[in-house]
Coordinates of N, CA and C in Angstrom, one line a residue:
M64 N 18.1 -56.1 -68.0 CA 18.7 -57.5 -68.1 C 17.7 -58.4 -68.8
A65 N 18.2 -59.3 -69.6 CA 17.4 -60.1 -70.5 C 16.5 -61.1 -69.7
F66 N 17.0 -61.6 -68.6 CA 16.3 -62.6 -67.8 C 15.0 -62.0 -67.2
L67 N 14.8 -60.7 -67.2 CA 13.6 -60.1 -66.6 C 12.5 -60.0 -67.6
I68 N 12.9 -60.2 -68.9 CA 11.9 -60.0 -70.0 C 10.8 -61.1 -70.0
H69 N 11.2 -62.3 -69.7 CA 10.3 -63.4 -69.8 C 9.4 -63.5 -68.6
S70 N 8.2 -63.7 -68.8 CA 7.2 -63.8 -67.7 C 7.3 -65.1 -67.1
P71 N 7.2 -65.2 -65.7 CA 7.2 -66.5 -65.1 C 5.9 -67.3 -65.4
L72 N 4.9 -66.7 -66.0 CA 3.6 -67.3 -66.3 C 3.7 -68.0 -67.6
E73 N 4.8 -67.8 -68.4 CA 4.9 -68.5 -69.7 C 4.9 -70.0 -69.6
Q74 N 5.4 -70.5 -68.4 CA 5.5 -72.0 -68.3 C 4.1 -72.6 -68.2
F75 N 3.1 -71.8 -68.0 CA 1.7 -72.4 -67.9 C 1.0 -72.4 -69.2
E76 N 1.6 -71.8 -70.2 CA 0.9 -71.7 -71.5 C 0.7 -73.1 -72.2
V77 N -0.5 -73.3 -72.7 CA -0.8 -74.6 -73.4 C -0.4 -74.3 -74.9
T78 N 0.6 -75.1 -75.4 CA 1.0 -74.9 -76.7 C 0.9 -76.2 -77.5
S79 N 0.7 -76.0 -78.8 CA 0.5 -77.2 -79.7 C 1.9 -77.8 -80.1
L80 N 2.1 -79.1 -79.9 CA 3.3 -79.7 -80.3 C 3.2 -80.3 -81.6
I81 N 2.1 -81.0 -81.9 CA 1.9 -81.6 -83.2 C 0.5 -81.2 -83.7
S82 N 0.4 -80.7 -84.9 CA -0.9 -80.3 -85.5 C -1.1 -81.0 -86.8
L83 N -2.4 -81.5 -87.0 CA -2.7 -82.2 -88.2 C -4.0 -81.7 -88.7
N84 N -4.1 -81.2 -90.0 CA -5.3 -80.7 -90.6 C -5.8 -81.8 -91.6
L85 N -7.1 -82.2 -91.4 CA -7.6 -83.2 -92.3 C -8.9 -82.7 -92.9
P86 N -9.0 -82.8 -94.2 CA -10.2 -82.4 -94.9 C -11.3 -83.4 -94.8
V87 N -11.7 -83.8 -93.6 CA -12.7 -84.8 -93.4 C -13.9 -84.1 -92.7
L88 N -15.1 -84.4 -93.2 CA -16.3 -83.8 -92.7 C -16.2 -82.3 -92.7
G89 N -15.7 -81.8 -93.8 CA -15.5 -80.3 -93.9 C -14.1 -80.0 -93.6
Y90 N -13.8 -79.8 -92.3 CA -12.4 -79.5 -91.9 C -12.2 -79.9 -90.4
I91 N -11.2 -80.7 -90.2 CA -10.9 -81.1 -88.8 C -9.4 -80.8 -88.5
N92 N -9.2 -80.3 -87.4 CA -7.9 -80.0 -86.9 C -7.6 -80.8 -85.7
L93 N -6.6 -81.7 -85.8 CA -6.2 -82.5 -84.6 C -4.8 -82.1 -84.2
S94 N -4.7 -81.8 -82.9 CA -3.4 -81.4 -82.4 C -3.1 -82.0 -81.0
L95 N -1.8 -82.2 -80.7 CA -1.4 -82.7 -79.4 C -0.6 -81.6 -78.7
T96 N -1.2 -81.1 -77.6 CA -0.6 -80.0 -76.9 C 0.3 -80.6 -75.7
N97 N 1.1 -79.7 -75.1 CA 1.9 -80.1 -74.0 C 1.0 -80.6 -72.8
L98 N -0.2 -80.0 -72.7 CA -1.2 -80.4 -71.7 C -1.6 -81.8 -71.9
G99 N -2.0 -82.1 -73.2 CA -2.4 -83.5 -73.5 C -1.3 -84.5 -73.4
L100 N -0.1 -84.1 -73.8 CA 1.1 -85.0 -73.7 C 1.4 -85.4 -72.2
Y101 N 1.4 -84.4 -71.3 CA 1.7 -84.7 -69.9 C 0.5 -85.4 -69.2
T102 N -0.7 -85.2 -69.7 CA -1.8 -85.9 -69.1 C -1.7 -87.4 -69.5
I103 N -1.3 -87.7 -70.7 CA -1.1 -89.1 -71.2 C 0.1 -89.7 -70.4
L104 N 1.2 -88.9 -70.3 CA 2.4 -89.4 -69.6 C 2.0 -89.7 -68.1
T105 N 1.2 -88.9 -67.5 CA 0.8 -89.1 -66.1 C 0.1 -90.4 -65.9
V106 N -0.9 -90.7 -66.9 CA -1.6 -91.9 -66.8 C -0.7 -93.1 -66.9
Y107 N 0.2 -93.1 -67.9 CA 1.1 -94.2 -68.1 C 2.2 -94.3 -67.0
L108 N 2.6 -93.2 -66.4 CA 3.5 -93.3 -65.2 C 2.8 -94.0 -64.0
V109 N 1.5 -93.6 -63.8 CA 0.7 -94.3 -62.7 C 0.6 -95.8 -63.0
L110 N 0.3 -96.2 -64.2 CA 0.3 -97.6 -64.6 C 1.6 -98.3 -64.4
A111 N 2.7 -97.6 -64.9 CA 4.0 -98.2 -64.8 C 4.4 -98.4 -63.3
L112 N 4.1 -97.4 -62.5 CA 4.4 -97.5 -61.1 C 3.8 -98.7 -60.4
H113 N 2.5 -99.0 -60.8 CA 1.8 -100.1 -60.2 C 2.3 -101.4 -60.8
I114 N 2.7 -101.4 -62.0 CA 3.2 -102.6 -62.6 C 4.6 -103.0 -62.0
M115 N 5.4 -102.0 -61.8 CA 6.7 -102.2 -61.1 C 6.5 -102.6 -59.6
G116 N 5.4 -102.2 -59.0 CA 5.1 -102.5 -57.6 C 4.5 -103.8 -57.4
S117 N 4.2 -104.5 -58.5 CA 3.5 -105.8 -58.4 C 4.4 -106.8 -57.8
N118 N 3.9 -107.6 -56.9 CA 4.8 -108.6 -56.3 C 5.1 -109.8 -57.2
N119 N 4.2 -110.1 -58.1 CA 4.4 -111.2 -59.0 C 4.4 -112.5 -58.2
K120 N 3.6 -112.5 -57.1 CA 3.5 -113.7 -56.2 C 4.8 -114.0 -55.5
Q121 N 5.7 -113.0 -55.4 CA 6.9 -113.3 -54.6 C 6.7 -113.2 -53.1
L122 N 7.5 -114.0 -52.4 CA 7.3 -114.0 -51.0 C 7.8 -112.8 -50.3
I123 N 8.9 -112.2 -50.8 CA 9.4 -111.0 -50.2 C 9.1 -109.8 -51.1
P124 N 8.3 -108.8 -50.6 CA 7.9 -107.7 -51.4 C 9.1 -106.8 -51.7
S125 N 9.0 -106.1 -52.9 CA 10.0 -105.2 -53.2 C 9.8 -103.8 -52.6
R126 N 10.7 -102.9 -52.7 CA 10.5 -101.6 -52.1 C 9.4 -100.8 -52.8
W127 N 9.2 -101.0 -54.1 CA 8.1 -100.4 -54.8 C 6.8 -100.9 -54.2
S128 N 6.7 -102.2 -54.0 CA 5.5 -102.8 -53.5 C 5.2 -102.4 -52.1
I129 N 6.2 -102.2 -51.3 CA 5.9 -101.7 -49.9 C 5.4 -100.3 -49.9
S130 N 6.0 -99.5 -50.8 CA 5.6 -98.1 -50.9 C 4.1 -98.0 -51.4
L131 N 3.8 -98.8 -52.4 CA 2.4 -98.8 -52.9 C 1.4 -99.3 -51.8
E132 N 1.8 -100.3 -51.1 CA 1.0 -100.9 -50.0 C 0.8 -99.8 -48.9
S133 N 1.8 -99.1 -48.6 CA 1.7 -98.0 -47.6 C 0.7 -96.9 -48.1
S134 N 0.9 -96.6 -49.4 CA 0.0 -95.5 -50.0 C -1.5 -96.0 -50.0
F135 N -1.6 -97.3 -50.3 CA -3.0 -97.8 -50.4 C -3.6 -97.8 -49.0
A136 N -2.8 -98.2 -48.0 CA -3.3 -98.2 -46.6 C -3.7 -96.8 -46.1
S137 N -2.9 -95.8 -46.6 CA -3.2 -94.4 -46.2 C -4.5 -94.0 -46.8
V138 N -4.7 -94.2 -48.1 CA -5.9 -93.8 -48.8 C -7.1 -94.6 -48.3
H139 N -6.9 -95.9 -48.0 CA -7.9 -96.8 -47.4 C -8.4 -96.2 -46.0
G140 N -7.4 -95.8 -45.2 CA -7.8 -95.2 -43.9 C -8.5 -93.9 -44.1
L141 N -8.2 -93.1 -45.1 CA -8.9 -91.9 -45.4 C -10.3 -92.2 -45.8
V142 N -10.6 -93.2 -46.6 CA -11.9 -93.5 -47.0 C -12.7 -94.0 -45.9
K143 N -12.1 -94.9 -45.0 CA -12.9 -95.4 -43.9 C -13.3 -94.3 -42.9
S144 N -12.4 -93.4 -42.7 CA -12.6 -92.3 -41.7 C -13.6 -91.3 -42.2
Q145 N -13.6 -91.1 -43.5 CA -14.5 -90.0 -44.1 C -15.8 -90.6 -44.5
I146 N -15.8 -91.7 -45.2 CA -17.1 -92.2 -45.8 C -17.6 -93.4 -44.9
G147 N -16.8 -94.1 -44.3 CA -17.2 -95.3 -43.5 C -16.9 -96.6 -44.2
A148 N -16.8 -97.6 -43.3 CA -16.4 -98.9 -43.9 C -17.4 -99.5 -44.8
A149 N -18.7 -99.1 -44.6 CA -19.8 -99.6 -45.4 C -19.7 -99.1 -46.9
N150 N -18.9 -98.1 -47.1 CA -18.9 -97.4 -48.4 C -17.5 -97.5 -49.1
E151 N -16.8 -98.6 -48.9 CA -15.5 -98.8 -49.4 C -15.5 -99.0 -50.9
M152 N -16.7 -99.1 -51.5 CA -16.8 -99.2 -53.0 C -16.3 -98.0 -53.7
Y153 N -16.1 -96.9 -53.0 CA -15.6 -95.7 -53.6 C -14.1 -95.6 -53.5
L154 N -13.5 -96.6 -52.8 CA -12.0 -96.6 -52.6 C -11.2 -96.6 -54.0
P155 N -11.6 -97.4 -55.0 CA -10.8 -97.4 -56.2 C -10.8 -96.0 -56.9
F156 N -12.0 -95.3 -56.8 CA -12.0 -94.0 -57.4 C -11.1 -93.0 -56.6
I157 N -11.2 -93.0 -55.3 CA -10.3 -92.1 -54.5 C -8.9 -92.4 -54.7
Y158 N -8.6 -93.7 -54.8 CA -7.2 -94.1 -54.9 C -6.6 -93.7 -56.3
S159 N -7.4 -93.9 -57.3 CA -7.0 -93.4 -58.7 C -6.8 -91.9 -58.8
L160 N -7.7 -91.2 -58.1 CA -7.7 -89.8 -58.1 C -6.4 -89.3 -57.4
F161 N -6.1 -89.9 -56.3 CA -4.9 -89.5 -55.5 C -3.6 -89.7 -56.3
F162 N -3.5 -90.8 -57.0 CA -2.2 -91.0 -57.7 C -2.2 -90.2 -59.0
F163 N -3.3 -89.9 -59.6 CA -3.3 -89.1 -60.8 C -2.8 -87.7 -60.5
I164 N -3.3 -87.1 -59.4 CA -3.0 -85.7 -59.0 C -1.5 -85.7 -58.5
L165 N -1.1 -86.8 -57.7 CA 0.2 -86.8 -57.2 C 1.3 -86.9 -58.3
I166 N 1.1 -87.8 -59.2 CA 2.1 -88.0 -60.2 C 2.1 -86.8 -61.2
A167 N 0.9 -86.2 -61.4 CA 0.9 -85.0 -62.3 C 1.6 -83.9 -61.6
N168 N 1.5 -83.7 -60.3 CA 2.2 -82.6 -59.6 C 3.7 -82.9 -59.5
L169 N 4.1 -84.1 -59.3 CA 5.5 -84.5 -59.2 C 6.2 -84.3 -60.5
S170 N 5.6 -84.8 -61.6 CA 6.2 -84.7 -62.9 C 6.3 -83.2 -63.3
G171 N 5.5 -82.4 -62.8 CA 5.6 -80.9 -63.1 C 6.8 -80.3 -62.4
N172 N 7.4 -80.9 -61.4 CA 8.6 -80.4 -60.7 C 9.8 -80.7 -61.5
V173 N 9.8 -81.5 -62.5 CA 10.9 -81.8 -63.4 C 11.2 -80.5 -64.2
P174 N 12.5 -80.1 -64.3 CA 12.8 -78.9 -65.1 C 12.3 -79.0 -66.5
Y175 N 11.7 -77.9 -67.0 CA 11.2 -77.8 -68.4 C 9.9 -78.7 -68.6
G176 N 9.4 -79.2 -67.5 CA 8.2 -80.0 -67.5 C 6.9 -79.1 -67.5
F177 N 5.8 -79.7 -67.6 CA 4.5 -79.0 -67.5 C 3.6 -79.7 -66.5
T178 N 3.1 -78.8 -65.6 CA 2.2 -79.3 -64.5 C 0.8 -79.3 -65.0
V179 N 0.2 -80.5 -65.0 CA -1.2 -80.6 -65.5 C -2.2 -79.8 -64.7
A180 N -2.0 -79.7 -63.4 CA -2.9 -79.0 -62.5 C -2.8 -77.5 -62.7
T181 N -1.8 -77.0 -63.3 CA -1.7 -75.5 -63.5 C -2.7 -75.1 -64.7
S182 N -3.3 -76.0 -65.3 CA -4.4 -75.7 -66.3 C -5.7 -75.5 -65.6
I183 N -6.3 -74.4 -65.6 CA -7.5 -74.1 -64.9 C -8.6 -75.0 -65.4
M184 N -8.5 -75.4 -66.7 CA -9.6 -76.3 -67.3 C -9.5 -77.7 -66.7
V185 N -8.3 -78.2 -66.4 CA -8.1 -79.5 -65.8 C -8.6 -79.5 -64.4
S186 N -8.1 -78.5 -63.6 CA -8.4 -78.4 -62.2 C -9.9 -78.2 -62.0
I187 N -10.5 -77.2 -62.7 CA -12.0 -77.0 -62.5 C -12.7 -78.1 -63.2
G188 N -12.2 -78.8 -64.2 CA -12.9 -79.9 -64.8 C -13.0 -81.1 -63.9
L189 N -11.9 -81.4 -63.2 CA -12.0 -82.4 -62.1 C -13.0 -82.0 -61.0
S190 N -12.9 -80.8 -60.6 CA -13.8 -80.3 -59.5 C -15.3 -80.4 -60.0
M191 N -15.6 -80.0 -61.2 CA -17.0 -80.0 -61.7 C -17.5 -81.4 -61.9
T192 N -16.6 -82.3 -62.4 CA -17.0 -83.7 -62.6 C -17.3 -84.3 -61.3
I193 N -16.5 -84.1 -60.3 CA -16.8 -84.7 -58.9 C -18.1 -84.1 -58.4
F194 N -18.3 -82.8 -58.5 CA -19.5 -82.1 -58.0 C -20.7 -82.7 -58.7
I195 N -20.7 -82.9 -60.0 CA -21.9 -83.4 -60.7 C -22.1 -84.9 -60.3
G196 N -21.0 -85.7 -60.2 CA -21.2 -87.0 -59.8 C -21.7 -87.2 -58.4
V197 N -21.3 -86.4 -57.5 CA -21.8 -86.4 -56.1 C -23.2 -86.0 -56.0
T198 N -23.6 -85.0 -56.8 CA -25.0 -84.6 -56.8 C -25.9 -85.7 -57.4
I199 N -25.5 -86.3 -58.5 CA -26.3 -87.4 -59.0 C -26.4 -88.5 -58.0
L200 N -25.3 -88.8 -57.3 CA -25.3 -89.9 -56.3 C -26.3 -89.6 -55.2
G201 N -26.3 -88.3 -54.7 CA -27.3 -87.9 -53.7 C -28.7 -88.0 -54.1
L202 N -29.0 -87.6 -55.4 CA -30.3 -87.7 -55.9 C -30.8 -89.1 -56.1
R203 N -29.9 -90.0 -56.5 CA -30.2 -91.4 -56.8 C -30.5 -92.1 -55.4
L204 N -29.8 -91.7 -54.4 CA -30.0 -92.4 -53.1 C -31.2 -91.9 -52.3
H205 N -31.4 -90.6 -52.4 CA -32.4 -90.0 -51.5 C -33.6 -89.3 -52.3
K206 N -33.5 -89.3 -53.6 CA -34.6 -88.7 -54.4 C -34.9 -87.3 -53.9
V207 N -36.2 -87.0 -53.7 CA -36.6 -85.6 -53.4 C -36.0 -85.2 -52.0
H208 N -35.9 -86.2 -51.1 CA -35.4 -85.9 -49.8 C -34.0 -85.3 -49.8
F209 N -33.3 -85.4 -50.9 CA -31.9 -84.9 -51.0 C -31.9 -83.4 -50.8
F210 N -33.0 -82.7 -51.2 CA -33.1 -81.2 -51.1 C -33.2 -80.8 -49.6
S211 N -33.5 -81.7 -48.7 CA -33.5 -81.3 -47.3 C -32.0 -81.0 -46.8
F212 N -31.0 -81.3 -47.6 CA -29.6 -81.0 -47.3 C -29.5 -79.5 -47.2
F213 N -30.3 -78.7 -47.9 CA -30.2 -77.3 -47.9 C -31.0 -76.6 -46.8
V214 N -31.6 -77.4 -45.9 CA -32.3 -76.9 -44.8 C -31.8 -77.5 -43.5
P215 N -30.9 -76.8 -42.8 CA -30.3 -77.3 -41.6 C -31.4 -77.8 -40.6
S216 N -31.1 -78.9 -39.9 CA -32.1 -79.4 -39.0 C -32.3 -78.5 -37.8
G217 N -33.5 -78.3 -37.4 CA -33.8 -77.5 -36.3 C -34.0 -76.0 -36.7
T218 N -34.0 -75.7 -38.0 CA -34.1 -74.3 -38.5 C -35.5 -73.9 -38.3
P219 N -35.8 -72.7 -37.7 CA -37.1 -72.1 -37.6 C -37.7 -71.9 -39.0
L220 N -39.0 -72.1 -39.1 CA -39.6 -71.9 -40.4 C -39.4 -70.5 -41.0
G221 N -39.4 -69.5 -40.2 CA -39.2 -68.1 -40.7 C -37.8 -67.9 -41.3
L222 N -36.8 -68.7 -40.9 CA -35.4 -68.5 -41.4 C -35.1 -69.3 -42.6
V223 N -36.1 -70.2 -43.0 CA -35.8 -71.1 -44.1 C -35.6 -70.3 -45.4
P224 N -36.4 -69.3 -45.7 CA -36.2 -68.5 -47.0 C -34.8 -67.8 -47.0
L225 N -34.2 -67.6 -45.8 CA -32.9 -66.9 -45.8 C -31.8 -67.9 -45.8
L226 N -32.0 -69.0 -45.1 CA -30.9 -70.0 -45.1 C -30.7 -70.9 -46.3
V227 N -31.8 -71.2 -47.0 CA -31.8 -72.0 -48.2 C -30.9 -71.5 -49.2
P228 N -31.0 -70.2 -49.6 CA -30.1 -69.6 -50.6 C -28.7 -69.6 -50.2
I229 N -28.4 -69.4 -48.9 CA -27.0 -69.4 -48.4 C -26.5 -70.8 -48.5
E230 N -27.2 -71.8 -48.1 CA -26.8 -73.2 -48.2 C -26.6 -73.6 -49.6
L231 N -27.5 -73.2 -50.5 CA -27.4 -73.5 -51.9 C -26.1 -72.9 -52.6
I232 N -25.8 -71.7 -52.2 CA -24.6 -71.0 -52.7 C -23.4 -71.7 -52.2
S233 N -23.4 -72.1 -50.9 CA -22.3 -72.8 -50.3 C -22.1 -74.2 -51.0
Y234 N -23.2 -74.8 -51.3 CA -23.1 -76.1 -52.0 C -22.5 -76.0 -53.4
L235 N -23.0 -75.0 -54.2 CA -22.6 -74.8 -55.5 C -21.1 -74.3 -55.6
A236 N -20.6 -73.7 -54.5 CA -19.2 -73.3 -54.4 C -18.3 -74.5 -54.4
R237 N -18.8 -75.7 -54.1 CA -18.0 -76.8 -54.1 C -17.5 -77.2 -55.5
A238 N -18.3 -76.8 -56.5 CA -18.0 -77.1 -57.9 C -16.7 -76.4 -58.3
F239 N -16.3 -75.4 -57.6 CA -15.1 -74.6 -58.0 C -14.0 -74.7 -56.9
S240 N -14.4 -74.8 -55.6 CA -13.4 -74.7 -54.5 C -12.3 -75.8 -54.6
L241 N -12.6 -77.0 -55.0 CA -11.6 -78.1 -55.1 C -10.6 -77.7 -56.2
G242 N -11.1 -77.3 -57.4 CA -10.2 -77.0 -58.5 C -9.4 -75.8 -58.2
V243 N -10.0 -74.7 -57.7 CA -9.3 -73.5 -57.5 C -8.2 -73.6 -56.5
R244 N -8.5 -74.4 -55.4 CA -7.4 -74.7 -54.4 C -6.2 -75.4 -55.0
L245 N -6.5 -76.4 -55.8 CA -5.4 -77.2 -56.4 C -4.6 -76.3 -57.4
F246 N -5.4 -75.5 -58.2 CA -4.8 -74.7 -59.3 C -4.0 -73.6 -58.6
A247 N -4.5 -72.9 -57.6 CA -3.8 -71.8 -57.0 C -2.5 -72.2 -56.3
N248 N -2.5 -73.3 -55.6 CA -1.3 -73.8 -54.9 C -0.2 -74.2 -55.9
T249 N -0.6 -74.9 -56.9 CA 0.5 -75.3 -57.9 C 1.0 -74.1 -58.7
V250 N 0.2 -73.2 -59.1 CA 0.6 -72.1 -59.9 C 1.5 -71.2 -59.0
A251 N 1.1 -70.9 -57.8 CA 1.9 -70.1 -56.9 C 3.3 -70.6 -56.6
G252 N 3.4 -71.9 -56.4 CA 4.7 -72.5 -56.1 C 5.6 -72.5 -57.3
H253 N 5.1 -72.9 -58.5 CA 5.9 -72.9 -59.7 C 6.3 -71.5 -60.1
T254 N 5.4 -70.5 -59.9 CA 5.7 -69.1 -60.3 C 6.9 -68.6 -59.4
L255 N 6.8 -68.9 -58.1 CA 7.9 -68.5 -57.2 C 9.2 -69.1 -57.6
L256 N 9.2 -70.4 -57.9 CA 10.5 -71.1 -58.3 C 11.0 -70.5 -59.6
K257 N 10.1 -70.2 -60.5 CA 10.6 -69.6 -61.8 C 11.2 -68.3 -61.6
I258 N 10.6 -67.4 -60.7 CA 11.2 -66.1 -60.5 C 12.5 -66.2 -59.8
L259 N 12.6 -67.1 -58.8 CA 13.9 -67.2 -58.1 C 15.0 -67.8 -59.0
S260 N 14.7 -68.8 -59.8 CA 15.6 -69.3 -60.7 C 16.1 -68.3 -61.8
G261 N 15.2 -67.4 -62.2 CA 15.5 -66.4 -63.1 C 16.5 -65.4 -62.6
F262 N 16.5 -65.2 -61.3 CA 17.4 -64.3 -60.6 C 18.7 -65.0 -60.3
L263 N 18.7 -66.2 -59.9 CA 19.9 -67.0 -59.5 C 20.8 -67.3 -60.7
A264 N 20.2 -67.7 -61.8 CA 21.0 -68.1 -63.0 C 22.0 -67.1 -63.4
P265 N 21.7 -65.8 -63.7 CA 22.7 -64.8 -64.1 C 23.7 -64.5 -62.9
M266 N 23.3 -64.6 -61.7 CA 24.1 -64.3 -60.6 C 25.3 -65.3 -60.5
F267 N 25.0 -66.5 -60.8 CA 26.1 -67.6 -60.8 C 27.1 -67.3 -61.9
T268 N 26.8 -66.6 -62.9 CA 27.7 -66.4 -64.0 C 28.3 -65.0 -64.1
S269 N 28.0 -64.2 -63.1 CA 28.5 -62.8 -63.1 C 29.8 -62.6 -62.4
G270 N 30.4 -63.6 -61.8 CA 31.7 -63.5 -61.1 C 31.9 -64.5 -60.0
A271 N 33.1 -64.8 -59.7 CA 33.4 -65.8 -58.7 C 32.9 -65.4 -57.3
I272 N 33.1 -64.1 -56.9 CA 32.6 -63.7 -55.6 C 31.1 -63.7 -55.5
T273 N 30.5 -63.2 -56.5 CA 29.0 -63.2 -56.6 C 28.4 -64.6 -56.6
A274 N 29.1 -65.5 -57.3 CA 28.7 -66.9 -57.3 C 28.7 -67.5 -56.0
V275 N 29.8 -67.2 -55.2 CA 29.9 -67.8 -53.8 C 28.8 -67.2 -52.9
I276 N 28.5 -65.9 -53.0 CA 27.5 -65.3 -52.2 C 26.1 -65.8 -52.6
T277 N 25.9 -66.1 -53.9 CA 24.7 -66.6 -54.4 C 24.3 -68.0 -53.8
L278 N 25.3 -68.7 -53.3 CA 25.0 -70.0 -52.7 C 24.0 -69.9 -51.5
I279 N 24.0 -68.8 -50.9 CA 23.0 -68.6 -49.7 C 21.6 -68.6 -50.2
P280 N 21.2 -67.7 -51.2 CA 19.9 -67.8 -51.7 C 19.6 -69.1 -52.4
F281 N 20.7 -69.7 -53.0 CA 20.5 -70.9 -53.7 C 20.1 -72.1 -52.8
S282 N 20.6 -72.0 -51.6 CA 20.2 -73.1 -50.6 C 18.7 -72.9 -50.2
I283 N 18.3 -71.6 -50.2 CA 16.8 -71.4 -49.9 C 16.0 -71.9 -51.1
F284 N 16.5 -71.7 -52.3 CA 15.8 -72.2 -53.5 C 15.7 -73.7 -53.4
I285 N 16.7 -74.4 -53.0 CA 16.7 -75.9 -52.9 C 15.6 -76.3 -51.9
A286 N 15.6 -75.5 -50.8 CA 14.6 -75.8 -49.7 C 13.2 -75.6 -50.3
L287 N 13.0 -74.6 -51.1 CA 11.7 -74.4 -51.7 C 11.3 -75.5 -52.7
I288 N 12.3 -76.1 -53.4 CA 12.0 -77.2 -54.2 C 11.5 -78.4 -53.4
G289 N 12.1 -78.6 -52.3 CA 11.7 -79.7 -51.4 C 10.3 -79.4 -50.8
L290 N 10.0 -78.1 -50.5 CA 8.7 -77.7 -50.1 C 7.6 -78.0 -51.2
E291 N 8.0 -77.7 -52.4 CA 7.1 -77.9 -53.5 C 6.8 -79.3 -53.7
I292 N 7.8 -80.2 -53.5 CA 7.5 -81.6 -53.6 C 6.6 -82.1 -52.5
A293 N 6.8 -81.5 -51.3 CA 5.9 -81.9 -50.2 C 4.4 -81.4 -50.5
V294 N 4.3 -80.2 -51.1 CA 3.0 -79.7 -51.5 C 2.3 -80.6 -52.5
S295 N 3.1 -81.2 -53.4 CA 2.5 -82.1 -54.3 C 1.8 -83.3 -53.6
F296 N 2.4 -83.8 -52.6 CA 1.7 -84.8 -51.8 C 0.5 -84.3 -51.0
I297 N 0.7 -83.1 -50.4 CA -0.3 -82.5 -49.6 C -1.6 -82.2 -50.4
Q298 N -1.4 -81.6 -51.6 CA -2.5 -81.2 -52.4 C -3.3 -82.4 -52.9
A299 N -2.6 -83.5 -53.2 CA -3.3 -84.7 -53.7 C -4.1 -85.3 -52.5
Y300 N -3.5 -85.3 -51.3 CA -4.2 -85.8 -50.2 C -5.4 -85.0 -49.8
V301 N -5.2 -83.7 -49.8 CA -6.3 -82.7 -49.4 C -7.5 -82.9 -50.4
F302 N -7.1 -82.9 -51.7 CA -8.1 -83.1 -52.7 C -9.0 -84.3 -52.5
C303 N -8.3 -85.4 -52.1 CA -9.0 -86.7 -51.9 C -9.9 -86.6 -50.6
I304 N -9.3 -86.0 -49.6 CA -10.1 -85.8 -48.3 C -11.4 -85.1 -48.6
L305 N -11.3 -84.0 -49.3 CA -12.5 -83.2 -49.6 C -13.5 -83.9 -50.5
T306 N -12.9 -84.7 -51.4 CA -13.8 -85.5 -52.3 C -14.6 -86.5 -51.5
A307 N -13.8 -87.2 -50.6 CA -14.5 -88.2 -49.7 C -15.5 -87.5 -48.8
S308 N -15.2 -86.3 -48.3 CA -16.1 -85.6 -47.5 C -17.4 -85.2 -48.2
Y309 N -17.3 -84.8 -49.5 CA -18.5 -84.5 -50.3 C -19.3 -85.8 -50.6
L310 N -18.6 -86.9 -50.8 CA -19.3 -88.2 -50.9 C -20.1 -88.6 -49.7
K311 N -19.5 -88.3 -48.5 CA -20.2 -88.6 -47.3 C -21.4 -87.8 -47.1
D312 N -21.3 -86.5 -47.5 CA -22.5 -85.6 -47.4 C -23.6 -86.1 -48.3
A313 N -23.2 -86.6 -49.5 CA -24.3 -87.0 -50.4 C -24.9 -88.3 -49.9
I314 N -24.1 -89.2 -49.3 CA -24.6 -90.4 -48.8 C -25.5 -90.3 -47.5
D315 N -25.0 -89.5 -46.6 CA -25.6 -89.4 -45.3 C -26.4 -88.1 -45.1
L316 N -26.3 -87.2 -46.1 CA -27.0 -85.9 -46.0 C -26.7 -85.1 -44.7
H317 N -25.4 -85.1 -44.4 CA -24.9 -84.3 -43.2 C -24.3 -83.1 -43.7

């Protein structure tokens, strides 16, 4: 059957939408890919959401405004619980990160859309950038004392040569763990939906009786779409929690 020929992983391919070759400085190729387009759309959707949610000094807030205020309160509570009230200067960064990942995930649930987080370069790029930034922050705050982070307090001197490499590997794993978690969850969910939709589409058109029977797995498919939307929120929240936790480690060396 033809619907089995197409791979469910095709939806994650980065393809060029517009390409421009310029004979400048030798040879320059400029192209806009689906990844770049949806990244730009995500940024503008986040901005549009906050513009729509602006009160404009109105006495009665709109529904958009109430939703944004609730989201801000949730992220603010996350930052206070993880980093502490004295370090709320990192709230704008965490808040922006939360909405970028959330809108990117939600826009990817639109049929024929592209999910930015399914690009390993984007997910790992975010993870690596946060890791480098957190490390620089720790070095700036604590200087050489930052390296005591790799020696657990109370460790016997004889175990230091054994524990330091383990702690160092564990710390370096943070550079990939954030991105891999986000990438794996989004890819797995979208792949499952693609496979199920590929099976359901021909079953609906193969006959009246088959179409009626197909309503049962179709209801499961709808439930999985709802689950995928919930995962979009959960992954954005988990990503921000772990980022805040890494910031706390860099600040307090815990």
